[in-house]
Coordinates of C-alpha atoms and ligand atoms in Angstrom, one line a residue:
M1 CA -22.0 -9.2 15.1
Q2 CA -18.8 -8.3 16.9
Y3 CA -16.5 -8.4 13.8
L4 CA -18.7 -5.9 11.9
T5 CA -18.4 -3.4 14.7
E6 CA -14.7 -3.8 14.8
L7 CA -14.4 -3.5 11.0
E8 CA -16.5 -0.3 11.0
A9 CA -14.5 1.3 13.7
T10 CA -11.2 0.5 11.9
I11 CA -12.6 2.0 8.6
N12 CA -13.7 5.1 10.5
D13 CA -10.3 5.5 12.0
M14 CA -8.5 5.0 8.7
V15 CA -10.6 6.7 6.0
H16 CA -10.2 10.5 6.5
P17 CA -9.9 13.2 3.9
G18 CA -6.3 14.3 3.5
R19 CA -4.8 11.3 5.3
G20 CA -3.2 8.2 3.8
I21 CA -1.3 5.0 4.7
L22 CA 2.4 4.5 5.1
A23 CA 3.6 1.1 3.8
A24 CA 6.5 0.1 6.0
D25 CA 6.1 -3.7 5.6
E26 CA 9.2 -4.5 3.5
S27 CA 10.1 -8.2 3.8
S28 CA 13.7 -8.9 5.0
P29 CA 15.2 -9.1 1.5
T30 CA 13.5 -5.9 0.4
I31 CA 14.5 -3.8 3.5
A32 CA 18.1 -5.1 3.0
K33 CA 18.0 -3.8 -0.5
R34 CA 16.7 -0.4 0.6
F35 CA 19.4 -0.2 3.4
K36 CA 22.2 -1.2 1.0
V37 CA 21.7 2.0 -0.9
I38 CA 22.5 4.0 2.3
N39 CA 25.4 1.6 3.3
T40 CA 23.5 0.3 6.3
E41 CA 23.4 -3.3 7.2
S42 CA 19.9 -4.8 7.8
T43 CA 19.9 -6.2 11.3
E44 CA 17.1 -6.5 13.9
K45 CA 18.5 -3.4 15.5
T46 CA 18.7 -1.2 12.4
R47 CA 15.3 -2.3 11.2
R48 CA 13.8 -1.4 14.6
A49 CA 15.6 2.0 14.6
W50 CA 14.2 2.9 11.2
R51 CA 10.7 1.8 11.8
S52 CA 10.7 3.4 15.2
L53 CA 11.9 6.7 13.5
L54 CA 8.9 6.5 11.1
V55 CA 6.2 5.8 13.7
T56 CA 7.4 8.4 16.2
T57 CA 7.7 11.2 13.7
P58 CA 6.1 14.2 15.5
G59 CA 2.9 15.3 13.7
L60 CA 2.8 12.4 11.3
G61 CA -0.8 11.5 12.4
E62 CA -2.1 14.7 10.8
Y63 CA -1.4 13.2 7.3
I64 CA -1.2 9.5 8.0
S65 CA -4.0 7.4 9.4
G66 CA -2.5 3.9 9.0
I67 CA 0.8 2.1 8.9
I68 CA 1.5 -1.3 7.4
L69 CA 4.0 -3.2 9.4
F70 CA 6.1 -6.4 8.8
E71 CA 5.5 -9.2 11.3
E72 CA 8.8 -8.5 13.1
T73 CA 7.9 -4.8 13.8
L74 CA 4.6 -5.6 15.3
C75 CA 6.4 -7.2 18.3
Q76 CA 9.1 -4.6 18.6
K77 CA 9.3 -1.6 20.9
A78 CA 9.7 1.9 19.5
D79 CA 12.4 4.1 20.9
D80 CA 10.3 5.4 23.8
S81 CA 10.0 1.7 24.9
I82 CA 6.3 1.3 24.1
M83 CA 5.3 -1.3 21.5
V84 CA 5.2 0.0 17.9
P85 CA 1.4 -0.3 17.5
Q86 CA 0.9 1.7 20.7
A87 CA 3.4 4.4 19.6
A88 CA 1.5 4.7 16.3
W89 CA -1.9 4.9 18.0
A90 CA -0.5 7.7 20.2
Q91 CA -0.8 9.7 17.0
K92 CA -4.1 8.1 15.9
I93 CA -2.3 6.0 13.3
V94 CA -3.8 2.5 13.0
S95 CA -1.4 -0.4 12.7
G96 CA -1.8 -3.1 10.2
I97 CA 0.2 -6.1 9.1
K98 CA 1.4 -7.6 5.8
V99 CA 0.1 -11.2 5.9
D100 CA 1.1 -12.6 2.6
K101 CA 4.2 -14.8 2.4
G102 CA 5.4 -13.4 -0.9
K103 CA 5.2 -14.3 -4.6
I104 CA 6.2 -17.4 -6.5
P105 CA 5.9 -18.5 -10.1
L106 CA 2.4 -19.8 -11.0
A107 CA 2.9 -23.5 -11.8
L108 CA 2.7 -24.4 -15.5
S109 CA 2.0 -20.7 -16.4
P110 CA 5.4 -19.2 -17.6
G111 CA 5.8 -15.6 -16.6
D112 CA 2.8 -15.5 -14.3
L113 CA 3.1 -15.1 -10.5
I114 CA 0.9 -16.0 -7.5
T115 CA 1.2 -15.1 -3.8
E116 CA 1.4 -17.7 -1.0
G117 CA 0.2 -17.6 2.6
L118 CA -3.4 -18.7 2.9
D119 CA -2.7 -21.8 5.0
G120 CA -3.3 -21.1 8.7
L121 CA -4.2 -17.5 7.9
A122 CA -7.1 -17.2 10.4
E123 CA -4.9 -18.4 13.3
R124 CA -2.1 -16.0 12.4
L125 CA -4.7 -13.1 12.2
R126 CA -5.9 -13.9 15.7
D127 CA -2.3 -13.6 17.0
Y128 CA -1.6 -10.4 15.1
K129 CA -4.9 -8.9 16.4
Q130 CA -3.8 -9.6 19.9
Q131 CA -0.5 -7.8 19.2
G132 CA -2.4 -4.7 18.0
A133 CA -3.0 -5.1 14.3
R134 CA -6.4 -3.9 13.1
F135 CA -6.0 -4.3 9.4
A136 CA -4.1 -6.5 7.0
K137 CA -2.5 -6.3 3.6
W138 CA -2.0 -8.9 0.8
R139 CA -0.3 -8.1 -2.5
E140 CA -0.7 -10.0 -5.8
V141 CA 1.8 -9.1 -8.5
Y142 CA 1.3 -9.1 -12.2
S143 CA 4.0 -8.6 -14.8
I144 CA 3.3 -7.4 -18.3
E145 CA 4.8 -9.4 -21.1
Q146 CA 3.5 -10.6 -24.5
H147 CA 1.2 -13.3 -23.1
V148 CA 1.4 -12.3 -19.5
P149 CA -0.7 -11.8 -17.3
S150 CA -2.7 -14.8 -18.7
Q151 CA -6.4 -14.9 -18.1
H152 CA -5.8 -18.1 -16.1
A153 CA -3.4 -16.2 -13.8
I154 CA -5.7 -13.2 -13.5
E155 CA -8.5 -15.5 -12.2
A156 CA -6.2 -17.6 -9.9
N157 CA -4.8 -14.4 -8.3
A158 CA -8.2 -12.9 -7.9
E159 CA -9.4 -16.0 -6.1
V160 CA -6.5 -15.9 -3.7
L161 CA -7.0 -12.2 -2.9
A162 CA -10.8 -12.7 -2.3
R163 CA -10.1 -15.7 0.0
Y164 CA -7.7 -13.6 2.0
A165 CA -10.1 -10.7 2.3
A166 CA -12.9 -12.9 3.4
V167 CA -10.8 -14.5 6.2
C168 CA -9.7 -11.0 7.3
Q169 CA -13.2 -9.8 7.6
Q170 CA -14.3 -12.9 9.5
E171 CA -11.5 -12.3 12.0
G172 CA -12.3 -8.6 12.4
L173 CA -9.4 -7.1 10.4
V174 CA -10.0 -4.7 7.5
P175 CA -8.4 -6.2 4.4
I176 CA -6.3 -4.0 2.1
V177 CA -6.6 -5.7 -1.3
E178 CA -3.5 -5.0 -3.4
P179 CA -3.4 -6.2 -7.0
E180 CA -0.2 -4.6 -8.4
V181 CA 0.3 -4.5 -12.1
L182 CA 4.0 -3.7 -12.4
M183 CA 5.2 -0.7 -14.4
D184 CA 8.4 -2.6 -15.4
G185 CA 8.7 -3.2 -19.2
E186 CA 8.3 -1.5 -22.5
H187 CA 4.5 -1.4 -22.7
D188 CA 2.6 1.8 -23.3
I189 CA 0.0 3.3 -21.0
D190 CA -2.9 1.7 -22.9
R191 CA -1.5 -1.8 -22.3
H192 CA -1.1 -1.0 -18.6
A193 CA -4.7 0.2 -18.5
A194 CA -6.1 -2.9 -20.3
A195 CA -4.2 -5.3 -18.0
T196 CA -5.2 -3.4 -14.8
E197 CA -8.8 -3.3 -15.9
A198 CA -8.9 -7.0 -16.5
V199 CA -7.2 -7.7 -13.1
Q200 CA -9.5 -5.4 -11.2
Q201 CA -12.6 -6.8 -12.8
A202 CA -11.6 -10.3 -11.8
V203 CA -10.8 -9.2 -8.3
F204 CA -14.1 -7.5 -7.7
S205 CA -16.0 -10.5 -9.2
A206 CA -14.1 -12.8 -6.8
L207 CA -14.7 -10.5 -3.8
H208 CA -18.4 -10.7 -4.6
R209 CA -18.3 -14.5 -4.9
H210 CA -16.6 -14.7 -1.5
H211 CA -19.1 -12.4 0.2
V212 CA -16.6 -9.7 1.0
I213 CA -18.2 -6.6 2.4
L214 CA -17.0 -3.9 0.0
E215 CA -17.7 -1.1 2.5
L216 CA -15.3 -2.6 4.9
M217 CA -12.2 -3.0 2.7
I218 CA -9.6 -0.8 1.1
L219 CA -8.3 -1.1 -2.5
K220 CA -4.6 -0.5 -3.0
P221 CA -4.1 -0.4 -6.8
N222 CA -1.3 0.8 -9.1
M223 CA -1.7 4.1 -11.0
I224 CA -1.9 3.7 -14.8
L225 CA 1.5 4.4 -16.3
P226 CA 3.6 3.6 -19.3
G227 CA 6.3 1.0 -18.7
K228 CA 9.6 2.2 -17.2
S229 CA 11.4 1.7 -20.5
C230 CA 8.7 3.6 -22.5
R231 CA 8.4 7.4 -22.6
Q232 CA 7.2 9.2 -19.5
A233 CA 3.6 10.4 -19.2
E234 CA 2.4 13.8 -18.0
P235 CA 0.4 13.7 -14.7
D236 CA -2.8 14.7 -16.6
E237 CA -2.5 11.7 -18.9
V238 CA -1.8 9.4 -15.9
A239 CA -4.8 10.8 -14.1
T240 CA -7.2 10.4 -17.0
A241 CA -6.2 6.8 -17.7
T242 CA -6.3 5.9 -13.9
L243 CA -9.7 7.4 -13.3
K244 CA -11.1 5.8 -16.4
T245 CA -10.0 2.4 -15.3
L246 CA -11.2 2.8 -11.7
R247 CA -14.6 4.1 -13.0
H248 CA -14.9 0.9 -15.0
T249 CA -14.1 -1.5 -12.2
V250 CA -14.4 -0.3 -8.6
P251 CA -17.9 -0.4 -7.1
V252 CA -19.1 2.8 -5.3
A253 CA -19.4 0.9 -2.1
V254 CA -15.6 0.8 -1.6
P255 CA -14.8 3.7 0.7
S256 CA -11.1 4.4 -0.2
I257 CA -8.6 3.8 -2.9
N258 CA -5.1 4.1 -1.7
F259 CA -2.5 4.0 -4.4
L260 CA 0.9 2.2 -4.2
S261 CA 3.8 4.2 -5.7
G262 CA 5.3 1.3 -7.6
G263 CA 8.8 2.6 -8.1
Q264 CA 7.9 6.1 -9.2
E265 CA 10.1 8.9 -7.9
P266 CA 8.5 10.6 -4.8
E267 CA 7.8 13.9 -6.7
E268 CA 6.3 12.0 -9.7
A269 CA 4.0 10.0 -7.5
T270 CA 2.8 13.1 -5.7
A271 CA 2.2 15.0 -8.9
N272 CA 0.3 12.1 -10.4
L273 CA -1.9 11.8 -7.2
N274 CA -2.5 15.5 -7.4
A275 CA -3.7 15.4 -11.0
I276 CA -5.9 12.4 -10.2
N277 CA -7.6 14.4 -7.4
Q278 CA -7.8 17.5 -9.6
Q279 CA -9.6 15.6 -12.3
S280 CA -11.8 13.7 -10.0
T281 CA -15.4 14.8 -10.2
D282 CA -17.5 13.6 -7.3
E283 CA -15.9 10.2 -7.3
P284 CA -17.5 8.0 -4.7
W285 CA -14.2 6.9 -3.2
Q286 CA -11.5 8.8 -1.4
L287 CA -8.4 8.8 -3.6
S288 CA -5.4 8.6 -1.2
I289 CA -2.0 6.8 -0.8
S290 CA -0.5 3.7 0.6
F291 CA 3.0 4.6 -0.6
G292 CA 6.1 2.7 0.5
R293 CA 9.1 4.0 -1.4
A294 CA 7.6 7.3 -2.4
L295 CA 7.1 8.2 1.3
Q296 CA 10.3 6.7 2.8
Q297 CA 12.9 7.3 0.1
T298 CA 13.8 10.9 0.9
A299 CA 13.9 10.3 4.7
L300 CA 16.0 7.2 4.3
Q301 CA 18.6 9.2 2.3
V302 CA 18.7 11.8 5.2
W303 CA 18.9 9.2 7.9
L304 CA 21.8 7.1 6.5
G305 CA 21.6 4.7 9.5
K306 CA 22.9 7.4 11.9
P307 CA 21.2 8.3 15.2
E308 CA 22.3 12.0 14.9
N309 CA 20.2 12.2 11.7
V310 CA 16.9 11.0 13.2
T311 CA 15.3 14.4 13.6
D312 CA 16.2 15.6 10.1
A313 CA 14.9 12.3 8.6
Q314 CA 11.7 12.7 10.5
K315 CA 11.3 16.2 9.1
A316 CA 11.9 14.8 5.6
L317 CA 9.2 12.2 6.1
L318 CA 6.7 14.7 7.5
K319 CA 7.3 17.0 4.5
R320 CA 6.6 14.1 2.0
A321 CA 3.5 13.2 4.0
Y322 CA 2.4 16.8 3.9
L323 CA 2.9 17.2 0.2
N324 CA 0.9 14.1 -0.4
H325 CA -1.8 15.5 1.9
K326 CA -2.0 18.5 -0.4
A327 CA -2.1 16.2 -3.4
M328 CA -5.1 14.4 -1.9
Q329 CA -6.9 17.7 -2.1
G330 CA -5.5 18.6 -5.6
Q331 CA -3.6 21.5 -4.0
Y332 CA 0.0 20.4 -4.6
Q333 CA 2.4 22.5 -6.6
T334 CA 6.0 21.5 -7.6
S335 CA 7.2 24.8 -6.0
M336 CA 6.2 23.3 -2.6
E337 CA 9.1 20.9 -3.0
Ligands
5MM401 C1 6.8 -1.8 1.5 O1 6.9 -2.9 0.5 C2 5.8 -3.8 0.6 C3 6.3 -5.2 0.7 O2 7.1 -5.5 -0.4 P1 8.0 -6.9 -0.4 O3 7.0 -8.0 -0.1 O4 8.5 -7.0 -1.8 O5 9.1 -6.8 0.6 C4 5.0 -3.6 -0.7 O6 3.9 -4.6 -0.8 C5 4.4 -2.3 -0.7 O7 3.5 -2.2 0.3 C6 3.7 -1.9 -2.0 O8 4.5 -2.4 -3.1 C7 3.7 -0.4 -2.1 O9 5.0 0.1 -2.0 P2 5.5 1.1 -3.1 O10 6.9 1.3 -2.8 O11 5.2 0.5 -4.4 O12 4.7 2.4 -2.8

């Protein structure tokens, strides 16, 4: 079947030791928030300039095998006037696309969220594929409060993620399945672990129900961390809790686990990834990244929206990508910063 061949080729191009995914799929409100910090207005022109800078960073393909784009970027030209997906592929970076339409409150379930976007998904995927996308991403978001996430929300969100993943595979796009349990709040690390385990169990049960081929998908989970308002955890504690949860929930058939950074500082996210890989003992999956903020933040602060800073910003991005490449091998040290 044609779609299986396509999915296998995409997985082969994306899952490589020491390479990860750059999440550059901020929706319009989110990118405006990121640009505000550097006093840059978010316009079609500035968004194109920023994403073009990312994708044309010389040498990035050595550490990055995939980039998640927002719909607008998929149809934009990079600075060298070739389309962004072609510019990415010139460095053997596969282009993918965020296909969810964002989160809304889950009706009659106070505090719980659900993500929209399933209607017409297959048709949209066909268009995105023609424009050069080979994988897709969908994020479900779970807050932690006293009675949240509820079991009902965990099941409803899992169902949506699995339906999305099945449609992607049918259309020949590798699904990145992203259930993000937020680190906002006062909860301790054990509460984050328990919520994440319940979420991931429901997700894999739903993926099984919907016949999703586990070998041809990528999981994008949160690391296990204490809430932002709680005390900080050492990388070894984060690594132990994260690996324990993944071992309980993720089938061996899944080829790659690519963590989101979730609001951690770039250095913190890299140190935690490093500890995870150091503690990993013959895990069946690759333990890699799909960072957004933790890869882009430093480069954004160098760029400041100015063309004369492009080269230095690209150097900053490449350095962050290299440090995470070392962390994927458990060889990162803070002195490398
Ligand atoms: C890059 O941001 C993605 C889209 O976010 P919005 O829909 O809120 O605009 C987001 O899904 C991102 O891919 C993940 O959260 C991972 O990014 P971080 O910054 O957490 O590593």
